XYZ file of C-alpha atoms in Angstrom:
641
model
C 117.224 113.361 11.998
C 116.732 116.112 9.794
C 114.692 117.905 13.248
C 117.712 117.284 15.102
C 119.965 118.740 12.547
C 117.972 121.966 12.555
C 117.848 122.883 16.078
C 121.792 122.664 16.732
C 121.653 125.233 14.374
C 123.577 128.419 16.318
C 121.672 131.770 15.211
C 122.685 135.204 16.621
C 120.326 137.530 19.413
C 117.918 140.185 17.401
C 117.684 141.912 20.624
C 120.129 145.487 20.869
C 123.487 145.037 22.848
C 122.910 141.415 22.555
C 125.908 139.623 20.567
C 125.623 135.849 22.489
C 124.835 133.039 19.449
C 122.072 130.133 20.790
C 120.924 126.844 19.596
C 117.617 127.542 18.081
C 116.791 124.560 20.262
C 116.515 127.329 23.116
C 116.090 130.478 20.681
C 112.575 131.177 22.078
C 113.526 130.834 25.957
C 116.223 133.168 25.789
C 113.774 135.594 23.915
C 110.977 135.528 26.298
C 113.336 135.811 28.885
C 114.222 139.593 27.458
C 110.940 140.252 27.584
C 110.880 139.378 31.196
C 113.318 142.042 32.143
C 111.773 145.053 29.871
C 108.736 143.719 31.587
C 111.423 143.948 35.407
C 112.651 147.255 34.387
C 109.059 148.881 33.194
C 108.844 148.975 36.974
C 111.860 149.628 38.584
C 113.102 152.038 40.518
C 114.950 154.724 38.771
C 117.785 156.563 40.810
C 118.095 159.861 38.722
C 121.112 161.269 41.341
C 120.723 162.485 44.524
C 121.594 160.466 47.497
C 121.517 156.258 48.093
C 117.681 155.295 48.378
C 117.789 153.949 52.397
C 115.781 150.777 53.287
C 112.064 150.941 54.485
C 113.397 150.270 58.119
C 115.346 153.709 58.273
C 112.719 155.334 57.356
C 111.048 157.750 59.862
C 107.212 156.869 59.840
C 105.668 159.517 58.003
C 109.073 158.218 55.727
C 107.255 154.552 54.884
C 103.601 155.476 54.571
C 104.278 158.079 51.591
C 107.287 154.768 50.307
C 103.938 152.186 51.395
C 101.029 154.335 50.096
C 100.174 152.614 46.602
C 100.143 149.431 48.581
C 98.501 150.031 51.623
C 95.160 151.310 49.264
C 95.929 148.300 47.225
C 95.373 146.029 50.888
C 93.035 148.252 52.208
C 91.155 147.544 48.830
C 91.837 143.799 48.884
C 90.436 143.619 53.509
C 86.948 145.787 52.119
C 85.742 143.308 49.428
C 87.956 140.281 50.716
C 87.933 140.734 54.179
C 84.472 142.792 55.732
C 87.102 146.006 55.648
C 89.501 144.253 58.144
C 92.959 145.607 56.478
C 94.476 144.159 60.627
C 94.200 140.905 60.204
C 95.367 141.165 55.922
C 98.524 142.213 57.477
C 99.324 140.786 59.581
C 98.200 137.166 58.339
C 100.550 138.575 54.760
C 103.141 138.656 58.266
C 102.240 135.293 59.265
C 103.433 133.755 55.818
C 106.805 135.638 55.149
C 108.074 134.491 58.877
C 107.188 131.427 57.868
C 108.459 131.049 54.116
C 111.753 131.852 55.599
C 111.216 129.206 58.031
C 111.453 131.579 61.203
C 108.463 129.672 63.179
C 109.461 130.991 66.821
C 109.061 134.680 65.686
C 105.431 133.414 63.402
C 104.518 131.566 67.419
C 104.966 134.618 68.986
C 103.121 136.752 66.996
C 99.823 134.272 67.018
C 99.898 134.527 70.566
C 99.721 138.546 70.610
C 97.885 137.911 68.129
C 95.425 135.465 69.752
C 94.967 138.137 72.463
C 97.493 135.461 75.021
C 100.925 137.638 74.482
C 104.573 135.661 75.114
C 103.733 136.024 79.626
C 102.157 133.392 81.553
C 98.950 133.762 83.657
C 100.433 134.780 86.662
C 97.986 131.606 87.899
C 99.967 129.036 86.085
C 103.323 130.779 87.607
C 102.394 130.211 91.499
C 100.823 127.176 89.853
C 104.680 126.189 88.792
C 106.111 127.680 91.971
C 104.261 125.723 94.303
C 104.869 121.824 91.592
C 108.576 123.103 92.034
C 109.012 123.870 95.698
C 110.806 126.667 94.486
C 110.915 129.572 97.670
C 109.630 133.665 97.129
C 113.815 134.516 97.443
C 114.239 131.527 94.785
C 111.471 132.291 92.015
C 112.274 136.062 91.604
C 115.648 134.978 91.224
C 114.795 133.153 88.487
C 111.745 135.310 87.554
C 114.451 138.265 87.501
C 117.171 136.342 85.543
C 114.406 134.963 82.747
C 113.413 138.649 82.589
C 117.632 140.340 81.920
C 118.737 136.855 79.733
C 115.080 136.718 77.259
C 114.012 140.309 77.687
C 110.822 139.560 77.739
C 108.598 139.313 80.575
C 107.665 135.428 80.177
C 107.045 134.611 84.729
C 104.543 137.289 86.485
C 106.481 139.710 89.439
C 105.368 138.012 92.774
C 102.980 140.444 93.780
C 100.951 139.819 90.643
C 101.690 135.916 92.296
C 100.123 137.021 95.709
C 97.192 139.218 93.646
C 96.256 135.021 92.180
C 96.540 133.162 95.405
C 93.659 135.589 97.182
C 91.362 133.833 94.354
C 92.007 130.547 95.702
C 93.156 130.940 99.553
C 89.571 131.207 102.292
C 88.456 134.782 102.149
C 87.692 135.715 99.158
C 84.370 133.864 98.381
C 81.558 136.750 100.542
C 79.081 133.954 102.458
C 76.234 134.093 105.097
C 74.812 132.696 107.719
C 71.299 131.922 109.281
C 71.331 132.036 112.240
C 74.955 134.516 112.658
C 77.325 131.592 113.737
C 78.319 132.442 117.271
C 80.911 133.497 118.986
C 82.065 134.180 114.784
C 82.876 137.274 113.674
C 80.899 138.363 110.239
C 83.642 139.092 108.390
C 84.140 137.305 105.050
C 87.340 138.847 103.759
C 89.306 136.717 106.007
C 92.635 134.495 104.503
C 95.660 133.352 106.696
C 95.704 134.062 110.682
C 97.908 133.764 113.503
C 96.546 130.261 115.690
C 97.432 132.121 118.386
C 95.036 135.182 117.825
C 92.046 136.057 120.029
C 93.725 134.388 122.684
C 94.717 136.265 126.170
C 97.662 135.262 128.961
C 98.062 136.509 132.228
C 101.274 135.529 133.987
C 101.011 132.171 135.709
C 98.728 130.715 131.941
C 101.084 127.372 131.243
C 103.094 129.406 128.437
C 102.842 128.562 124.485
C 105.832 127.972 122.690
C 104.991 127.848 119.530
C 103.951 128.547 115.382
C 100.639 128.186 114.383
C 98.783 129.888 111.425
C 95.458 129.144 110.286
C 92.287 129.459 108.227
C 88.690 130.647 109.863
C 86.985 127.277 109.372
C 83.489 129.244 108.083
C 85.625 130.368 105.069
C 88.146 128.132 104.721
C 84.895 125.382 103.999
C 82.887 128.141 101.706
C 86.955 128.400 99.275
C 86.735 124.174 98.925
C 82.987 124.418 98.017
C 83.542 127.440 95.178
C 86.225 125.033 93.523
C 83.804 122.555 93.423
C 81.191 124.410 91.650
C 81.333 122.578 88.625
C 80.958 119.163 90.152
C 78.165 120.598 92.277
C 76.122 121.271 89.243
C 77.040 118.507 86.872
C 76.674 116.758 89.575
C 72.762 118.384 89.559
C 72.450 117.680 85.627
C 73.309 114.524 86.154
C 71.008 113.376 88.040
C 68.106 115.065 86.306
C 67.054 117.936 88.423
C 66.779 121.839 88.006
C 70.581 123.453 88.221
C 68.078 126.948 89.775
C 66.990 123.899 92.677
C 68.809 126.546 96.248
C 68.461 123.359 97.975
C 69.570 122.670 101.342
C 71.888 120.590 100.404
C 73.924 118.151 103.607
C 77.621 117.582 102.648
C 79.708 115.623 104.386
C 82.714 116.997 105.791
C 85.694 113.974 107.169
C 88.538 115.593 109.545
C 91.540 114.490 110.589
C 94.428 116.381 112.654
C 98.122 113.240 113.339
C 101.406 114.541 114.906
C 104.195 114.812 112.830
C 107.759 114.198 114.694
C 111.508 116.456 112.944
C 110.311 119.121 111.384
C 114.238 120.507 112.364
C 115.470 121.783 109.046
C 113.893 125.346 110.567
C 117.475 127.691 111.400
C 117.963 131.242 111.727
C 116.308 134.154 113.896
C 112.605 133.271 115.778
C 111.003 132.131 118.588
C 112.922 128.466 119.728
C 110.148 126.703 118.395
C 109.955 122.073 119.520
C 110.900 120.365 116.367
C 107.414 118.745 115.800
C 104.610 119.636 114.103
C 100.084 119.117 114.315
C 97.651 119.298 110.753
C 94.440 119.940 111.271
C 92.960 118.950 107.763
C 88.749 117.926 105.854
C 87.647 116.652 103.253
C 84.682 117.420 101.161
C 83.222 113.473 101.373
C 79.887 113.435 99.693
C 77.215 116.457 99.078
C 73.236 115.076 98.828
C 70.563 117.856 98.437
C 66.849 117.128 99.498
C 64.435 116.636 96.652
C 61.014 116.087 97.597
C 60.827 113.394 100.283
C 64.224 111.818 99.285
C 67.562 112.766 99.520
C 70.118 112.179 96.157
C 73.894 112.441 96.089
C 75.673 114.715 94.075
C 79.539 114.391 94.647
C 81.019 112.141 95.743
C 84.811 112.035 95.862
C 86.306 109.839 93.615
C 89.625 109.908 96.136
C 89.010 109.733 99.289
C 92.300 110.167 100.664
C 94.509 111.669 97.967
C 96.698 114.378 99.433
C 94.691 116.825 96.440
C 90.955 116.754 98.233
C 92.516 117.174 101.402
C 92.250 120.400 102.429
C 94.696 122.181 104.671
C 93.312 124.204 108.079
C 95.731 124.119 110.805
C 99.377 123.788 111.184
C 100.657 123.885 114.456
C 104.740 124.324 114.907
C 103.852 121.985 118.772
C 103.758 118.551 120.171
C 100.792 116.226 119.914
C 100.943 115.243 123.276
C 101.843 118.881 124.243
C 97.331 118.647 125.801
C 98.415 122.496 127.016
C 99.128 123.683 123.942
C 96.912 121.591 122.395
C 93.286 122.208 123.115
C 94.530 126.541 123.522
C 95.457 125.798 119.028
C 92.087 123.661 118.125
C 89.316 125.113 120.772
C 88.544 128.573 118.380
C 88.463 125.460 115.728
C 86.712 123.718 117.357
C 83.845 126.938 118.822
C 83.483 127.237 114.753
C 82.012 124.317 114.020
C 80.108 123.328 117.018
C 78.802 126.556 115.866
C 78.716 125.801 112.265
C 76.492 123.021 113.497
C 72.912 124.557 114.835
C 73.395 126.899 111.573
C 72.789 127.225 107.095
C 74.857 127.969 105.166
C 73.890 131.160 102.240
C 76.448 130.951 99.736
C 75.564 132.469 95.552
C 77.116 129.472 93.213
C 75.510 129.783 89.759
C 74.342 133.131 90.203
C 71.741 131.886 92.659
C 71.703 131.628 95.957
C 72.327 128.743 97.630
C 71.911 126.823 101.300
C 73.987 124.318 102.607
C 73.713 122.249 106.395
C 76.682 120.787 107.162
C 77.792 116.521 108.692
C 80.879 116.382 110.610
C 82.907 113.171 110.742
C 85.857 113.756 112.975
C 87.458 110.154 111.148
C 91.466 110.904 110.337
C 92.515 110.483 114.123
C 95.219 107.370 114.875
C 94.797 105.899 118.447
C 97.157 107.985 120.460
C 95.435 110.892 119.200
C 92.149 109.600 119.273
C 92.950 108.953 123.285
C 94.147 112.343 123.469
C 91.477 114.271 122.100
C 88.183 111.862 123.642
C 90.033 112.287 127.295
C 90.474 108.506 127.593
C 94.214 106.659 129.012
C 96.613 105.895 126.833
C 97.054 103.191 123.823
C 99.012 100.326 126.458
C 95.962 102.045 129.437
C 93.512 98.352 130.058
C 90.767 99.378 128.705
C 91.855 98.537 124.952
C 89.292 100.013 123.355
C 88.440 103.141 122.129
C 85.240 101.948 120.063
C 83.563 100.245 122.703
C 84.034 99.248 127.261
C 85.992 96.003 127.315
C 88.870 95.471 129.463
C 92.579 93.366 127.483
C 91.201 90.359 129.188
C 87.349 90.547 128.240
C 88.526 91.081 124.625
C 91.310 87.871 124.022
C 88.830 85.608 126.057
C 86.194 86.817 123.975
C 87.887 88.121 121.296
C 85.007 88.585 118.693
C 81.942 89.583 119.936
C 81.662 93.459 120.633
C 79.617 96.386 120.502
C 80.317 99.690 119.755
C 79.219 101.883 122.364
C 81.121 104.128 123.586
C 79.988 108.288 122.157
C 81.710 111.666 122.739
C 78.920 113.250 125.002
C 78.634 109.933 127.131
C 82.994 111.037 127.875
C 81.521 113.666 128.575
C 79.352 112.337 131.166
C 82.139 110.044 132.592
C 84.604 112.478 132.923
C 81.930 115.283 135.454
C 81.719 111.620 137.313
C 85.182 111.473 137.551
C 85.684 114.861 138.385
C 82.637 115.534 141.138
C 82.662 111.459 142.306
C 78.967 111.934 143.293
C 79.191 108.677 145.170
C 83.025 108.785 146.597
C 83.707 105.755 145.610
C 87.756 104.487 145.796
C 89.894 105.334 143.054
C 89.872 102.060 141.235
C 86.709 101.403 141.628
C 85.583 104.552 139.994
C 88.046 104.243 137.296
C 86.108 101.083 136.827
C 82.873 103.498 136.549
C 83.645 105.752 133.602
C 85.851 103.149 131.851
C 89.648 104.653 131.661
C 88.423 108.315 130.821
C 90.241 110.506 133.380
C 90.469 113.608 130.829
C 87.977 116.471 129.285
C 87.191 115.868 125.561
C 87.735 118.291 124.378
C 86.808 116.920 120.341
C 84.152 115.566 119.341
C 84.769 111.806 117.094
C 83.326 109.635 115.071
C 83.472 105.923 117.007
C 85.798 104.417 114.213
C 88.688 102.273 112.738
C 91.860 103.602 110.747
C 92.440 102.089 108.160
C 96.059 103.431 107.796
C 96.704 102.845 111.698
C 95.140 100.031 111.575
C 97.690 97.896 109.204
C 100.640 99.481 110.990
C 99.270 97.877 114.200
C 99.036 94.867 112.498
C 102.228 94.696 111.275
C 103.939 95.932 113.960
C 101.928 92.637 115.631
C 102.646 90.164 112.139
C 106.335 91.530 112.569
C 106.992 90.306 116.424
C 105.083 87.245 115.570
C 107.043 86.285 113.138
C 110.796 87.187 115.821
C 108.418 84.573 118.158
C 108.396 81.790 115.803
C 112.503 82.195 114.897
C 113.105 81.557 118.350
C 110.558 78.825 119.227
C 108.278 79.934 121.915
C 105.748 78.318 121.652
C 108.060 75.516 123.183
C 110.214 77.728 125.533
C 108.483 79.937 126.849
C 111.723 82.333 128.711
C 113.592 82.507 125.487
C 116.548 84.874 126.856
C 117.063 88.804 126.081
C 120.093 88.084 123.703
C 118.623 84.737 122.361
C 115.372 87.218 121.101
C 117.923 89.875 119.622
C 119.625 87.738 117.906
C 116.175 85.838 116.895
C 115.116 89.177 115.416
C 118.593 90.101 113.443
C 117.921 86.682 111.457
C 114.814 87.845 110.233
C 115.799 91.490 108.927
C 118.532 90.392 107.176
C 116.840 86.985 106.034
C 113.810 90.106 105.437
C 116.627 92.113 103.746
C 117.896 89.956 101.120
C 114.295 87.657 99.885
C 111.790 91.197 100.448
C 114.019 94.115 99.867
C 112.348 95.168 102.741
C 115.365 97.442 104.985
C 115.189 96.919 108.849
C 112.708 100.033 110.356
C 113.209 101.819 113.830
C 109.161 103.245 113.392
C 106.770 100.613 111.265
C 105.668 102.487 108.250
C 103.368 101.853 105.942
C 104.996 101.035 103.226
C 106.425 98.556 104.778
C 103.340 97.628 106.024
C 101.627 97.018 103.411
C 105.232 95.120 102.284
C 105.706 92.729 105.174
C 101.944 91.599 105.100
C 101.340 89.314 101.781
C 102.691 85.239 101.053
C 105.983 85.641 100.015
C 106.983 87.094 103.117
C 105.408 84.526 104.998
C 107.315 81.982 102.773
C 110.298 83.320 103.324
C 110.227 83.364 107.469
C 109.094 79.730 106.809
C 112.910 79.219 106.061
C 114.119 80.172 109.099
C 111.139 77.815 110.859
C 112.180 74.041 111.059
C 108.879 72.683 112.627
C 106.443 72.428 109.700
C 103.495 72.130 111.698
C 104.254 76.232 112.766
C 104.668 76.897 109.067
C 100.639 75.454 108.119
C 99.427 77.966 110.952
C 101.373 80.949 110.175
C 100.716 80.508 106.445
C 96.130 79.856 107.398
C 97.265 82.936 110.112
C 97.922 85.611 107.121
C 95.535 83.360 104.870
C 92.841 85.076 106.730
C 94.335 88.597 107.548
C 95.062 88.751 103.683
C 91.301 87.595 102.984
C 90.064 90.316 105.741
C 92.096 93.249 104.740
C 90.668 94.094 101.429
C 87.471 94.929 103.830
C 88.647 97.401 105.659
C 90.853 98.832 103.352
C 89.106 99.792 100.243
C 86.495 102.471 99.886
C 83.056 100.432 98.884
C 83.862 97.078 100.053
C 80.254 96.246 98.804
C 81.627 97.125 95.103
C 84.708 96.410 95.231
C 84.775 92.998 97.475
C 81.456 91.715 98.150
C 82.999 88.157 98.230
C 85.079 89.121 101.813
C 82.857 91.122 102.698
C 80.674 88.357 103.749
C 83.134 85.439 104.761
C 84.940 88.611 107.291
C 83.066 87.239 110.948
C 83.902 83.537 109.817
C 87.376 84.595 109.422
C 87.505 86.927 112.081
C 86.596 83.843 114.023
C 88.412 81.164 112.846
C 91.620 84.017 113.305
C 90.493 84.504 116.559
C 90.874 81.042 117.215
C 93.842 80.340 115.822
C 94.912 83.091 118.364
C 94.031 80.901 121.621
C 95.508 77.739 119.806
C 98.571 77.856 117.942
C 99.703 81.502 118.969
C 98.299 80.948 122.670
C 102.287 81.443 124.123
C 100.953 85.341 123.404
C 97.076 85.874 123.946
C 96.718 83.927 126.601
C 94.456 86.930 128.660
C 96.061 89.668 126.552
C 95.902 90.986 122.726
C 96.346 94.017 120.948
C 94.233 97.208 120.261
C 94.033 96.968 117.077
C 93.642 92.948 116.726
C 91.285 94.131 118.530
C 89.061 96.809 116.420
C 90.167 94.439 113.369
C 88.000 91.625 114.691
C 85.923 93.039 116.473
C 84.091 95.677 115.449
C 84.796 95.648 111.450
C 81.511 94.708 110.121
C 79.398 97.497 112.803
C 81.301 100.134 111.169
C 80.689 99.246 107.359
C 77.237 98.986 108.091
C 76.781 102.133 109.922
C 78.809 104.069 107.362
C 78.908 102.552 104.296
C 83.472 102.017 104.722
C 86.347 102.174 106.665
C 88.996 102.808 104.362
C 87.881 105.603 102.824
C 87.682 107.159 107.037
C 90.649 106.841 106.478
C 93.778 109.392 108.005
C 95.872 108.816 104.441
C 94.899 111.668 102.755
C 95.943 114.307 106.233
C 99.097 111.586 106.109
C 100.349 111.973 101.945
C 99.184 116.306 102.748
C 102.410 115.812 105.995
C 104.165 114.740 103.105
C 104.166 117.084 102.184
C 104.573 119.699 104.334
C 107.998 117.893 105.249
C 108.901 119.049 101.947
C 108.621 122.225 101.470
C 108.929 123.634 105.336
C 112.748 121.736 103.548
C 113.523 124.269 100.529
C 112.068 127.291 102.251
C 114.388 126.490 105.237
C 117.124 129.131 106.310
C 119.663 126.754 106.279
C 122.284 127.051 108.848
C 125.837 128.286 107.963
C 127.434 125.860 110.196
């Protein structure tokens, strides 16, 4: 209590010009504050009259140097002692710390980017990726670039000319290469980018008029660009297989070729030539790369997603109708000539600092049946010669559903065309047609006799859709059902599928519709419209067998992904054929659809030959078509109407 009383005693401050009375308890603190003030006054600048002192930033550079000379000397001494003389880093760090202490993090981040040499602007390649991924046309991108620059005062996005320069390094025609022996009728110049698809086409007045716009890359330059894009994967693959990275080959590159027509790309308006509202895209995918090592071949690269649009490289694009045979041959013939020349030559290309040798194997598998028949000179899909793999007629295929082997080839089609053209045995048209098995035009693109998984799916789904309609109409009881009754059944089916399966009726069967239609749930929904229990069982068994067969020709590697179903395929296909010829005899007596024949007769042989059907499908090219439509829509000159 005595100490409490002592602490509360008031004492007058002894410092000159301080009249303050403070309690004994706080007297020590008060005296120390006087001491701090005195110390501060020793260092404070005394303005001895004259004009007021100016702020540091408003001074000239010379005056700033003069005022900060003492601080600069101290910082220099610290930098030499602690940081190896790096004054710049010390000053920058001080500035960063000062900014972050005041929570000015954005400015600090920009300063840090400059310190690391990144700058605040984006790299031209990044800007190009942004432009492409957001589907901006050049004019739209330029507008954005100008606006951002005007608002921020900084060049964050790069100008269009910088994007074009960056693009050149990503497109064919950038990397030097050589062919041994040189390609026949192909220029040795390697700096060839996008070229006109009609270049080199000499037209006379009497020739067929080519009303089209076509752009393409030279095939060899496009392949080189694709290989250079994959440089890291190739070198990593060699390392994974314990191969020396200095091996120069020869590397064997297997290429999948795809070609497909697109209907309705009619968004373009304005000036320019009148072109068809259809387009054709030709593209390729590098499927695998192997290297000869000793007596064996080691696979160092295999495409994991062979049906992705990312690995499907566009080669030629034309605004033309795929049914226009003359235009198709005029545009694609130079490509095919380059392809034929590359088969007999080796590519010399620098990869990883070493000149390496590449050979190419081309496999044309990404074609739907319509285009295969077009380019291989066969009659159209409705022909009695039902198959593009064997010589069976529709009647033969319906009687012997399962047991057929692949006999057709490009070379044989060429020979048959010569027989058709010259008729050496002087036969009648019917006998001659039977001799050449439906070859009636000159084949001009070599395709591999195969099945396109996507179009097989679509074709079979369309056939199941017809079976559903016929079952609802009870055609198995009464084959002579009227057109009106069939139409009524179709409307009932469409309405029920929309209600139960959320499937909207379509004019043409699409891949997504086909995938959704072919399911057990769909069959159960359809069975609700069919009265007879026996027909329920037949339909369910037919769909069940189909769903067991489908993964075999849809998967990229059936031996790994569905080995059991692969083993059961022959049994399932025979049972499926048996059902068609008994329970569904009303539809398949003396006839069968093209894709049912291929699915039931040829799948095991193709898988034995190629290892897969799904991996060699045209799906990647179809995905690319979707992108093309999107770009065309975004970049078109829109109608003023």
